[in-house]
């Protein structure tokens, strides 16, 4: 029992159960399905293009153009997400997945495939593409208490790697069945994989429609408007009809004006702009390095170097790699609680860099596979602390735009990676690809420590920087606010409806209750400091 309790705590399962909601579980399911599709398509994409008669330069150009097109369309959708509706953007992205998968299932024409990849959504490296990541991370940050955010993001990373592992495994299994039981040529199985990709896009559309309005950026504003309406029309106020109508109209105009102002352009405060620029530079370096060796290229490299890695064996091998990464991700939040977000990001990412550099030196296929397993295990552990750090660094009003901007920069940077890889392939210098990638990743780790180790995090829900830093925010020793006396000027915690004497509003819904709890935690611990 003691071990079970320890395991539940260290894997953050208790936090997922206690703080999870219908929307959070749906978001995690959507990411699992998306990464399942990405993993399956990425396993065969590079080999599919190669067997269609395209050389290394053409394949590198294809992957680069795919990423650039995805970056442009996705960023346009992301910056409009809070205005047109986050759920609508997620539906649009899923439909674009279906479009790309359908074209790949029925055509082998290079230019038609390129058009579908640029306009639609298809992952050239099993990495996050499309508008999904920025929107869903922003939704999770909105629905999750700040003290549980890293735990939820850990499971967000787990669903990604588990989904990718399942997609790789199932793709290998489908290829094996079609080849050995139906006697298909191994090239004929690729359209089936892309047809499954298109079908998953449609499934995601149906599931996305189950999300509630709590996912929208203006949900709290809508609740406030409803409370204003009830307050101004309540008979106990004994106001005249003309006064009520005037106040009600004024309140509606104020809310509408605020929404319009927030939805125009990208509003990032002066305090956030410096952090955003530094993060963009660092993530661009890391993404360029990762773009040189995505899953598509790694599968291509393994198949090229050791013919033992036929498609179905390659699928099982890569599934094993990402399954190990999933297990490692379960403990990423626990590592972050002990080390702090920035240290956890660097110390889990650094071993990935080292093992990556040694992959070309492997003398046998099983040594290469072991190096890939260990590299993947450490390489994915920085996802949860990284997502939590970015979410905590920006106020909620700037979060979606900031994450979308960072993802745009990362996608554009990673688009240059395949071009370099294609060049090294043509020069028969595969080893240089791994060496350059590892060197860039190392510079990213050093820069992250130098720029953000002592960074202070904004108080949840406010735009100013306070004295709660990463280590204090994640400390397990933070006491629950109920264990302290009520601070001077702060009201009791009883639930109530409408406006309080202090002007705050308490709502009978999970999202608002969570946000109120977060604010009390931060105020209490700031007072303690």
Short mmCIF file of C-alpha atoms in Angstrom, two decimals:
data_model
loop_
_atom_site.label_atom_id
_atom_site.label_comp_id
_atom_site.label_asym_id
_atom_site.label_seq_id
_atom_site.Cartn_x
_atom_site.Cartn_y
_atom_site.Cartn_z
CA UNK A 1 0.00 0.00 0.00
CA UNK A 2 2.82 2.38 0.85
CA UNK A 3 4.42 1.76 -2.54
CA UNK A 4 1.09 2.27 -4.30
CA UNK A 5 0.53 5.58 -2.51
CA UNK A 6 4.05 6.67 -3.41
CA UNK A 7 3.53 5.70 -7.05
CA UNK A 8 0.21 7.56 -7.27
CA UNK A 9 1.81 10.66 -5.80
CA UNK A 10 5.01 10.57 -7.85
CA UNK A 11 3.17 9.99 -11.13
CA UNK A 12 0.76 12.87 -10.36
CA UNK A 13 -2.24 10.57 -10.76
CA UNK A 14 -3.79 11.95 -7.57
CA UNK A 15 -3.64 15.46 -9.02
CA UNK A 16 -5.25 14.36 -12.28
CA UNK A 17 -8.12 12.71 -10.40
CA UNK A 18 -8.64 15.54 -7.93
CA UNK A 19 -8.37 18.41 -10.43
CA UNK A 20 -9.61 16.73 -13.59
CA UNK A 21 -12.89 17.64 -15.24
CA UNK A 22 -14.82 16.53 -18.30
CA UNK A 23 -13.11 19.10 -20.49
CA UNK A 24 -9.64 18.18 -19.27
CA UNK A 25 -10.21 14.49 -19.95
CA UNK A 26 -11.54 15.27 -23.42
CA UNK A 27 -8.51 17.43 -24.18
CA UNK A 28 -6.20 14.58 -23.12
CA UNK A 29 -8.16 12.12 -25.27
CA UNK A 30 -7.96 14.45 -28.26
CA UNK A 31 -4.21 14.71 -27.92
CA UNK A 32 -3.88 10.93 -27.66
CA UNK A 33 -5.82 10.48 -30.90
CA UNK A 34 -3.89 13.25 -32.64
CA UNK A 35 -0.48 11.86 -31.70
CA UNK A 36 -1.69 8.35 -32.62
CA UNK A 37 -2.36 9.65 -36.12
CA UNK A 38 0.87 11.67 -36.27
CA UNK A 39 2.96 8.68 -35.18
CA UNK A 40 1.43 6.36 -37.74
CA UNK A 41 1.84 8.81 -40.60
CA UNK A 42 5.38 9.80 -39.60
CA UNK A 43 6.56 6.18 -39.62
CA UNK A 44 5.85 5.74 -43.32
CA UNK A 45 5.98 9.31 -44.67
CA UNK A 46 9.70 9.50 -45.37
CA UNK A 47 9.88 5.99 -46.83
CA UNK A 48 6.68 6.63 -48.80
CA UNK A 49 8.21 9.70 -50.45
CA UNK A 50 11.53 7.91 -51.04
CA UNK A 51 9.94 4.89 -52.72
CA UNK A 52 7.88 7.23 -54.90
CA UNK A 53 11.13 8.22 -56.63
CA UNK A 54 12.07 11.38 -54.72
CA UNK A 55 15.67 12.01 -53.68
CA UNK A 56 16.91 13.30 -50.33
CA UNK A 57 16.81 16.97 -51.38
CA UNK A 58 13.23 16.67 -52.60
CA UNK A 59 12.15 14.95 -49.39
CA UNK A 60 13.87 17.60 -47.27
CA UNK A 61 12.19 20.35 -49.29
CA UNK A 62 8.83 18.60 -48.94
CA UNK A 63 9.13 18.40 -45.15
CA UNK A 64 10.28 22.02 -44.93
CA UNK A 65 7.45 23.37 -47.07
CA UNK A 66 4.97 21.29 -45.08
CA UNK A 67 6.13 22.82 -41.82
CA UNK A 68 6.13 26.37 -43.22
CA UNK A 69 2.62 26.03 -44.61
CA UNK A 70 1.40 24.54 -41.38
CA UNK A 71 3.03 27.35 -39.40
CA UNK A 72 1.28 30.05 -41.43
CA UNK A 73 -2.20 28.51 -41.33
CA UNK A 74 -1.95 27.40 -37.72
CA UNK A 75 -0.74 30.76 -36.47
CA UNK A 76 -3.57 32.54 -38.26
CA UNK A 77 -6.06 30.22 -36.57
CA UNK A 78 -4.40 30.51 -33.15
CA UNK A 79 -4.42 34.31 -32.98
CA UNK A 80 -8.12 34.25 -33.86
CA UNK A 81 -8.96 31.39 -31.50
CA UNK A 82 -10.01 33.52 -28.54
CA UNK A 83 -12.18 35.65 -30.83
CA UNK A 84 -13.92 33.08 -33.04
CA UNK A 85 -13.97 30.35 -30.41
CA UNK A 86 -11.37 27.81 -29.35
CA UNK A 87 -13.65 24.87 -30.03
CA UNK A 88 -14.30 26.07 -33.58
CA UNK A 89 -10.56 26.31 -34.21
CA UNK A 90 -10.04 22.76 -32.95
CA UNK A 91 -12.80 21.53 -35.29
CA UNK A 92 -11.23 23.36 -38.26
CA UNK A 93 -7.83 21.84 -37.49
CA UNK A 94 -9.32 18.33 -37.34
CA UNK A 95 -11.02 18.84 -40.71
CA UNK A 96 -7.67 19.92 -42.19
CA UNK A 97 -6.19 16.65 -40.90
CA UNK A 98 -8.90 14.75 -42.76
CA UNK A 99 -8.22 16.73 -45.94
CA UNK A 100 -4.49 15.94 -45.91
CA UNK A 101 -4.98 12.26 -45.05
CA UNK A 102 -7.51 11.80 -47.86
CA UNK A 103 -5.19 13.24 -50.52
CA UNK A 104 -2.25 11.12 -49.32
CA UNK A 105 -4.44 8.01 -49.41
CA UNK A 106 -5.39 8.46 -53.08
CA UNK A 107 -2.42 10.16 -54.74
CA UNK A 108 1.34 9.81 -55.18
CA UNK A 109 1.88 12.96 -57.23
CA UNK A 110 4.63 14.99 -55.56
CA UNK A 111 3.08 18.40 -56.12
CA UNK A 112 -0.43 17.38 -55.19
CA UNK A 113 0.87 15.80 -52.00
CA UNK A 114 2.86 18.94 -51.27
CA UNK A 115 -0.24 21.09 -51.75
CA UNK A 116 -2.27 18.87 -49.40
CA UNK A 117 0.51 18.89 -46.80
CA UNK A 118 0.90 22.68 -46.92
CA UNK A 119 -2.80 23.53 -46.87
CA UNK A 120 -3.89 20.67 -44.63
CA UNK A 121 -2.44 19.34 -41.39
CA UNK A 122 0.00 16.45 -41.52
CA UNK A 123 2.95 15.90 -39.22
CA UNK A 124 6.27 15.35 -41.01
CA UNK A 125 7.97 14.28 -37.80
CA UNK A 126 5.31 13.13 -35.32
CA UNK A 127 5.71 16.50 -33.62
CA UNK A 128 2.82 18.79 -32.79
CA UNK A 129 1.56 20.63 -35.86
CA UNK A 130 -1.62 22.53 -36.49
CA UNK A 131 -3.40 24.95 -34.15
CA UNK A 132 -4.10 22.29 -31.54
CA UNK A 133 -1.23 22.64 -29.10
CA UNK A 134 -1.42 26.36 -28.32
CA UNK A 135 -5.20 26.31 -27.97
CA UNK A 136 -5.35 23.18 -25.83
CA UNK A 137 -2.47 24.21 -23.56
CA UNK A 138 -4.23 27.51 -22.97
CA UNK A 139 -7.46 25.67 -22.16
CA UNK A 140 -5.68 23.40 -19.67
CA UNK A 141 -4.05 26.39 -18.00
CA UNK A 142 -7.45 28.05 -17.67
CA UNK A 143 -9.15 24.98 -16.22
CA UNK A 144 -6.36 23.86 -13.88
CA UNK A 145 -5.27 25.33 -10.51
CA UNK A 146 -1.76 26.72 -10.69
CA UNK A 147 -0.41 24.33 -8.03
CA UNK A 148 -1.62 21.34 -10.09
CA UNK A 149 -0.72 22.65 -13.52
CA UNK A 150 2.63 20.85 -13.85
CA UNK A 151 0.97 17.57 -12.88
CA UNK A 152 -1.73 17.99 -15.52
CA UNK A 153 0.85 18.93 -18.12
CA UNK A 154 2.80 15.79 -17.20
CA UNK A 155 -0.22 13.70 -18.17
CA UNK A 156 -0.60 15.93 -21.22
CA UNK A 157 2.91 14.79 -22.22
CA UNK A 158 2.13 11.17 -21.35
CA UNK A 159 -0.91 11.08 -23.61
CA UNK A 160 1.32 12.43 -26.39
CA UNK A 161 4.02 9.79 -26.12
CA UNK A 162 1.59 6.93 -25.43
CA UNK A 163 -0.49 7.98 -28.44
CA UNK A 164 2.61 8.14 -30.61
CA UNK A 165 3.79 4.71 -29.38
CA UNK A 166 0.37 3.19 -30.13
CA UNK A 167 0.26 4.82 -33.56
CA UNK A 168 3.70 3.51 -34.46
CA UNK A 169 2.88 0.02 -33.19
CA UNK A 170 -0.51 -0.20 -34.92
CA UNK A 171 0.98 1.09 -38.17
CA UNK A 172 3.64 -1.61 -38.06
CA UNK A 173 0.97 -4.21 -37.26
CA UNK A 174 -1.27 -3.09 -40.16
CA UNK A 175 1.68 -3.28 -42.54
CA UNK A 176 2.55 -6.77 -41.28
CA UNK A 177 -1.03 -8.04 -41.66
CA UNK A 178 -1.43 -6.66 -45.18
CA UNK A 179 1.91 -8.10 -46.28
CA UNK A 180 1.78 -11.55 -44.69
CA UNK A 181 -1.92 -12.41 -44.66
CA UNK A 182 -3.30 -10.52 -47.64
CA UNK A 183 -0.07 -10.73 -49.70
CA UNK A 184 -0.05 -7.05 -50.54
CA UNK A 185 3.12 -5.44 -51.75
CA UNK A 186 4.64 -3.53 -48.84
CA UNK A 187 4.28 -0.26 -50.75
CA UNK A 188 0.53 -0.78 -51.13
CA UNK A 189 -0.06 -0.51 -47.40
CA UNK A 190 0.83 3.18 -47.19
CA UNK A 191 -2.54 4.50 -48.49
CA UNK A 192 -4.29 2.50 -45.76
CA UNK A 193 -2.24 4.27 -43.11
CA UNK A 194 -3.17 7.68 -44.50
CA UNK A 195 -6.83 6.66 -44.75
CA UNK A 196 -6.74 5.84 -41.03
CA UNK A 197 -5.16 9.28 -40.47
CA UNK A 198 -8.10 10.93 -42.27
CA UNK A 199 -10.61 8.88 -40.27
CA UNK A 200 -9.06 9.94 -36.97
CA UNK A 201 -9.52 13.56 -38.04
CA UNK A 202 -13.27 12.96 -38.35
CA UNK A 203 -13.39 11.21 -34.97
CA UNK A 204 -11.66 14.23 -33.43
CA UNK A 205 -14.31 16.52 -34.90
CA UNK A 206 -17.07 14.55 -33.16
CA UNK A 207 -15.25 14.46 -29.81
CA UNK A 208 -14.37 18.17 -29.93
CA UNK A 209 -18.08 18.99 -30.10
CA UNK A 210 -18.43 17.50 -26.59
CA UNK A 211 -16.30 20.27 -25.04
CA UNK A 212 -18.21 22.73 -22.84
CA UNK A 213 -18.21 26.57 -23.00
CA UNK A 214 -15.76 26.59 -20.05
CA UNK A 215 -12.99 26.10 -22.61
CA UNK A 216 -13.60 29.49 -24.21
CA UNK A 217 -11.46 32.50 -23.35
CA UNK A 218 -14.48 34.73 -22.64
CA UNK A 219 -16.29 32.22 -20.43
CA UNK A 220 -15.60 34.18 -17.23
CA UNK A 221 -16.68 37.41 -18.93
CA UNK A 222 -19.95 35.81 -19.93
CA UNK A 223 -20.54 34.69 -16.36
CA UNK A 224 -19.85 38.21 -15.14
CA UNK A 225 -22.34 39.62 -17.64
CA UNK A 226 -24.99 37.15 -16.44
CA UNK A 227 -24.40 38.21 -12.84
CA UNK A 228 -24.70 41.85 -13.85
CA UNK A 229 -28.01 41.08 -15.49
CA UNK A 230 -29.34 39.29 -12.42
CA UNK A 231 -28.09 42.01 -10.09
CA UNK A 232 -29.65 44.83 -12.06
CA UNK A 233 -33.01 43.08 -12.52
CA UNK A 234 -33.42 41.71 -8.97
CA UNK A 235 -36.62 43.07 -7.32
CA UNK A 236 -34.86 43.56 -3.97
CA UNK A 237 -32.76 46.33 -5.46
CA UNK A 238 -35.92 48.49 -5.76
CA UNK A 239 -34.50 50.43 -8.65
CA UNK A 240 -36.53 52.05 -11.33
CA UNK A 241 -36.92 50.30 -14.64
CA UNK A 242 -35.09 53.07 -16.47
CA UNK A 243 -32.09 52.86 -14.13
CA UNK A 244 -31.93 49.08 -14.46
CA UNK A 245 -32.03 49.19 -18.23
CA UNK A 246 -29.41 51.93 -18.35
CA UNK A 247 -27.03 50.06 -16.05
CA UNK A 248 -27.63 46.77 -17.84
CA UNK A 249 -26.88 48.34 -21.21
CA UNK A 250 -23.75 49.97 -19.84
CA UNK A 251 -22.52 46.67 -18.44
CA UNK A 252 -23.10 44.89 -21.75
CA UNK A 253 -21.29 47.60 -23.70
CA UNK A 254 -18.34 47.43 -21.31
CA UNK A 255 -17.99 43.66 -21.66
CA UNK A 256 -18.35 43.81 -25.47
CA UNK A 257 -15.75 46.58 -25.71
CA UNK A 258 -13.31 44.61 -23.58
CA UNK A 259 -13.74 41.51 -25.77
CA UNK A 260 -13.17 43.53 -28.94
CA UNK A 261 -10.04 45.17 -27.56
CA UNK A 262 -8.59 41.84 -26.43
CA UNK A 263 -9.28 40.14 -29.77
CA UNK A 264 -7.56 42.69 -32.00
CA UNK A 265 -3.98 41.72 -32.75
CA UNK A 266 -1.58 40.22 -30.27
CA UNK A 267 -1.60 42.08 -26.99
CA UNK A 268 1.57 41.36 -25.02
CA UNK A 269 2.61 43.62 -22.18
CA UNK A 270 6.01 45.24 -21.95
CA UNK A 271 6.93 42.96 -19.04
CA UNK A 272 6.11 39.86 -21.08
CA UNK A 273 7.68 40.96 -24.34
CA UNK A 274 11.28 40.41 -23.21
CA UNK A 275 10.53 36.94 -21.89
CA UNK A 276 8.68 36.07 -25.09
CA UNK A 277 11.60 37.13 -27.29
CA UNK A 278 14.15 35.18 -25.23
CA UNK A 279 11.96 32.06 -25.23
CA UNK A 280 11.43 32.32 -28.97
CA UNK A 281 15.17 32.48 -29.63
CA UNK A 282 15.95 29.50 -27.40
CA UNK A 283 13.08 27.36 -28.61
CA UNK A 284 13.99 28.18 -32.21
CA UNK A 285 17.48 26.76 -31.66
CA UNK A 286 16.13 23.61 -30.04
CA UNK A 287 13.40 23.15 -32.65
CA UNK A 288 15.85 23.52 -35.52
CA UNK A 289 17.98 20.79 -33.94
CA UNK A 290 14.94 18.55 -33.38
CA UNK A 291 13.74 19.24 -36.92
CA UNK A 292 16.91 17.68 -38.26
CA UNK A 293 15.99 14.33 -36.67
CA UNK A 294 12.22 13.90 -36.36
CA UNK A 295 10.61 10.47 -36.18
CA UNK A 296 10.21 10.42 -39.96
CA UNK A 297 13.95 10.90 -40.49
CA UNK A 298 14.91 8.53 -37.66
CA UNK A 299 12.75 5.81 -39.22
CA UNK A 300 14.31 6.51 -42.60
CA UNK A 301 17.83 6.43 -41.07
CA UNK A 302 17.25 3.14 -39.21
CA UNK A 303 15.79 1.52 -42.33
CA UNK A 304 18.67 2.82 -44.45
CA UNK A 305 21.39 1.67 -42.06
CA UNK A 306 20.02 -1.72 -41.04
CA UNK A 307 17.72 -3.49 -43.47
CA UNK A 308 16.57 -5.62 -40.54
CA UNK A 309 14.29 -2.67 -39.75
CA UNK A 310 11.51 -3.42 -42.21
CA UNK A 311 8.35 -1.36 -41.71
CA UNK A 312 6.58 -3.51 -39.13
CA UNK A 313 9.75 -4.09 -37.09
CA UNK A 314 10.54 -0.41 -37.35
CA UNK A 315 7.05 0.39 -36.07
CA UNK A 316 7.48 -1.87 -33.06
CA UNK A 317 10.95 -0.48 -32.36
CA UNK A 318 9.84 3.14 -32.51
CA UNK A 319 6.77 2.28 -30.42
CA UNK A 320 9.11 0.90 -27.77
CA UNK A 321 11.11 4.12 -27.88
CA UNK A 322 8.05 6.25 -27.19
CA UNK A 323 6.64 3.83 -24.62
CA UNK A 324 9.82 4.32 -22.60
CA UNK A 325 9.35 8.06 -23.04
CA UNK A 326 5.80 7.74 -21.69
CA UNK A 327 6.98 6.03 -18.53
CA UNK A 328 9.60 8.73 -18.03
CA UNK A 329 6.97 11.44 -18.50
CA UNK A 330 4.95 10.04 -15.60
CA UNK A 331 7.69 11.19 -13.24
CA UNK A 332 8.49 14.53 -14.88
CA UNK A 333 6.22 16.53 -12.55
CA UNK A 334 7.82 14.89 -9.52
CA UNK A 335 11.27 15.88 -10.82
CA UNK A 336 10.05 19.44 -11.41
CA UNK A 337 8.68 19.72 -7.87
CA UNK A 338 12.11 18.89 -6.48
CA UNK A 339 14.35 20.79 -8.88
CA UNK A 340 12.18 23.63 -10.12
CA UNK A 341 10.85 24.05 -13.63
CA UNK A 342 13.96 25.43 -15.34
CA UNK A 343 16.40 22.99 -13.74
CA UNK A 344 14.07 20.09 -14.56
CA UNK A 345 13.87 21.22 -18.19
CA UNK A 346 17.65 21.34 -18.53
CA UNK A 347 18.70 18.31 -16.48
CA UNK A 348 16.25 16.00 -18.27
CA UNK A 349 17.05 17.37 -21.72
CA UNK A 350 20.85 17.28 -21.39
CA UNK A 351 21.18 13.44 -21.34
CA UNK A 352 19.04 13.33 -24.47
CA UNK A 353 21.64 15.51 -26.19
CA UNK A 354 24.53 13.29 -25.12
CA UNK A 355 22.97 9.98 -26.18
CA UNK A 356 21.78 11.49 -29.46
CA UNK A 357 25.35 12.32 -30.44
CA UNK A 358 26.44 8.68 -29.97
CA UNK A 359 23.73 7.08 -32.16
CA UNK A 360 25.85 7.15 -35.40
CA UNK A 361 28.66 5.36 -33.53
CA UNK A 362 26.51 2.32 -32.71
CA UNK A 363 28.15 -0.78 -34.20
CA UNK A 364 25.00 -2.95 -34.18
CA UNK A 365 21.29 -2.35 -34.60
CA UNK A 366 20.46 -3.26 -31.00
CA UNK A 367 23.02 -0.79 -29.61
CA UNK A 368 21.52 1.90 -31.83
CA UNK A 369 18.06 0.98 -30.58
CA UNK A 370 19.19 1.19 -26.94
CA UNK A 371 20.67 4.63 -27.53
CA UNK A 372 17.43 5.75 -29.15
CA UNK A 373 15.44 4.39 -26.19
CA UNK A 374 17.51 6.23 -23.58
CA UNK A 375 17.64 9.42 -25.64
CA UNK A 376 13.85 9.44 -26.06
CA UNK A 377 13.26 8.72 -22.37
CA UNK A 378 15.14 11.82 -21.30
CA UNK A 379 14.23 13.94 -24.31
CA UNK A 380 10.51 13.98 -23.58
CA UNK A 381 10.71 14.57 -19.82
CA UNK A 382 11.09 18.31 -20.31
CA UNK A 383 7.66 18.66 -21.94
CA UNK A 384 5.59 19.02 -18.76
CA UNK A 385 7.86 21.52 -16.93
CA UNK A 386 8.32 23.46 -20.16
CA UNK A 387 4.58 23.78 -20.76
CA UNK A 388 3.96 24.71 -17.10
CA UNK A 389 6.75 27.31 -17.16
CA UNK A 390 5.46 28.98 -20.34
CA UNK A 391 1.89 28.98 -19.02
CA UNK A 392 2.95 30.48 -15.69
CA UNK A 393 5.20 33.08 -17.28
CA UNK A 394 2.36 34.87 -19.09
CA UNK A 395 -0.95 36.22 -17.73
CA UNK A 396 -4.10 34.45 -18.86
CA UNK A 397 -5.07 37.31 -21.19
CA UNK A 398 -1.78 36.89 -23.11
CA UNK A 399 -1.32 33.14 -22.79
CA UNK A 400 -2.94 31.87 -26.00
CA UNK A 401 -1.20 34.47 -28.18
CA UNK A 402 2.16 33.92 -26.45
CA UNK A 403 2.01 30.13 -26.78
CA UNK A 404 0.84 30.47 -30.38
CA UNK A 405 3.76 32.81 -31.16
CA UNK A 406 6.25 30.43 -29.57
CA UNK A 407 4.81 27.49 -31.51
CA UNK A 408 4.99 29.50 -34.74
CA UNK A 409 8.67 30.25 -34.15
CA UNK A 410 9.35 26.63 -33.25
CA UNK A 411 7.62 25.34 -36.36
CA UNK A 412 9.41 27.77 -38.68
CA UNK A 413 12.75 26.92 -37.07
CA UNK A 414 12.16 23.19 -37.33
CA UNK A 415 11.31 23.65 -41.01
CA UNK A 416 14.97 24.33 -41.74
CA UNK A 417 16.11 21.07 -40.16
CA UNK A 418 15.04 18.68 -42.97
CA UNK A 419 16.91 20.78 -45.54
CA UNK A 420 20.16 20.32 -43.62
CA UNK A 421 19.44 16.61 -43.16
CA UNK A 422 18.73 16.19 -46.87
CA UNK A 423 22.01 17.91 -47.70
CA UNK A 424 24.01 15.68 -45.37
CA UNK A 425 22.27 12.61 -46.80
CA UNK A 426 23.26 13.57 -50.34
CA UNK A 427 26.87 14.04 -49.14
CA UNK A 428 26.76 10.67 -47.35
CA UNK A 429 27.37 12.43 -44.00
CA UNK A 430 24.60 11.11 -41.76
CA UNK A 431 26.91 11.39 -38.74
CA UNK A 432 27.11 15.17 -39.18
CA UNK A 433 23.33 15.42 -38.77
CA UNK A 434 23.49 13.94 -35.28
CA UNK A 435 26.55 15.94 -34.27
CA UNK A 436 25.14 19.32 -35.36
CA UNK A 437 21.76 18.56 -33.76
CA UNK A 438 23.38 17.61 -30.44
CA UNK A 439 25.54 20.76 -30.45
CA UNK A 440 22.54 23.03 -30.98
CA UNK A 441 20.58 21.27 -28.24
CA UNK A 442 23.48 21.79 -25.85
CA UNK A 443 23.53 25.54 -26.58
CA UNK A 444 19.77 25.63 -25.89
CA UNK A 445 20.26 24.04 -22.45
CA UNK A 446 23.03 26.47 -21.52
CA UNK A 447 21.01 29.46 -22.69
CA UNK A 448 17.96 28.33 -20.76
CA UNK A 449 19.94 28.20 -17.52
CA UNK A 450 21.60 31.55 -18.15
CA UNK A 451 18.40 33.44 -19.05
CA UNK A 452 15.66 31.91 -16.91
CA UNK A 453 17.10 30.17 -13.85
CA UNK A 454 16.21 33.07 -11.52
CA UNK A 455 13.05 34.12 -13.33
CA UNK A 456 10.11 35.23 -11.20
CA UNK A 457 6.64 34.09 -12.20
CA UNK A 458 3.65 36.41 -12.44
CA UNK A 459 0.95 35.96 -9.85
CA UNK A 460 -1.87 33.83 -11.20
CA UNK A 461 -4.48 35.99 -12.85
CA UNK A 462 -2.47 39.23 -12.63
CA UNK A 463 0.03 40.92 -14.91
CA UNK A 464 2.57 42.01 -12.29
CA UNK A 465 5.60 40.07 -11.14
CA UNK A 466 5.72 39.11 -7.49
CA UNK A 467 8.20 37.33 -5.28
CA UNK A 468 6.91 33.79 -5.85
CA UNK A 469 9.55 32.05 -7.97
CA UNK A 470 9.61 28.65 -9.57
CA UNK A 471 10.81 26.68 -6.58
CA UNK A 472 8.32 28.23 -4.15
CA UNK A 473 5.44 27.82 -6.58
CA UNK A 474 6.12 24.10 -6.96
CA UNK A 475 7.11 23.39 -3.38
CA UNK A 476 5.28 20.54 -1.71
CA UNK A 477 5.62 22.44 1.57
CA UNK A 478 3.16 25.17 0.55
CA UNK A 479 0.42 25.05 3.10
CA UNK A 480 -3.23 25.12 2.22
CA UNK A 481 -4.67 28.62 2.75
CA UNK A 482 -7.31 27.25 5.12
CA UNK A 483 -4.53 26.51 7.63
CA UNK A 484 -3.81 30.24 8.03
CA UNK A 485 -5.87 32.91 9.65
CA UNK A 486 -7.86 35.05 7.26
CA UNK A 487 -5.69 37.92 6.04
CA UNK A 488 -6.69 41.41 6.94
CA UNK A 489 -9.24 42.74 4.48
CA UNK A 490 -9.92 39.30 3.02
CA UNK A 491 -13.37 37.83 3.25
CA UNK A 492 -14.24 34.39 4.54
CA UNK A 493 -14.28 31.48 2.14
CA UNK A 494 -17.97 30.65 2.33
CA UNK A 495 -19.61 30.18 -1.04
CA UNK A 496 -21.88 32.97 -2.15
CA UNK A 497 -23.47 34.26 -5.31
CA UNK A 498 -23.41 37.71 -6.83
CA UNK A 499 -21.06 40.53 -5.79
CA UNK A 500 -19.34 40.68 -2.43
CA UNK A 501 -18.66 43.80 -0.46
CA UNK A 502 -15.10 43.75 -1.75
CA UNK A 503 -16.27 43.64 -5.34
CA UNK A 504 -15.23 40.04 -6.06
CA UNK A 505 -17.56 37.51 -7.61
CA UNK A 506 -17.84 33.90 -6.49
CA UNK A 507 -19.33 31.48 -9.00
CA UNK A 508 -20.78 28.06 -8.52
CA UNK A 509 -18.65 26.43 -11.20
CA UNK A 510 -15.46 24.41 -11.17
CA UNK A 511 -13.34 26.76 -13.21
CA UNK A 512 -14.02 29.84 -11.07
CA UNK A 513 -13.63 27.88 -7.84
CA UNK A 514 -10.25 26.63 -9.00
CA UNK A 515 -9.11 30.12 -9.92
CA UNK A 516 -10.22 31.48 -6.56
CA UNK A 517 -8.31 28.72 -4.81
CA UNK A 518 -5.17 29.53 -6.82
CA UNK A 519 -5.36 33.19 -5.89
CA UNK A 520 -5.75 32.35 -2.20
CA UNK A 521 -2.74 30.01 -2.33
CA UNK A 522 -0.53 32.65 -3.89
CA UNK A 523 -1.76 35.47 -1.62
CA UNK A 524 -1.27 33.36 1.46
CA UNK A 525 2.25 32.24 0.60
CA UNK A 526 3.25 35.73 -0.52
CA UNK A 527 2.06 37.01 2.85
CA UNK A 528 4.06 34.24 4.54
CA UNK A 529 7.20 35.24 2.64
#
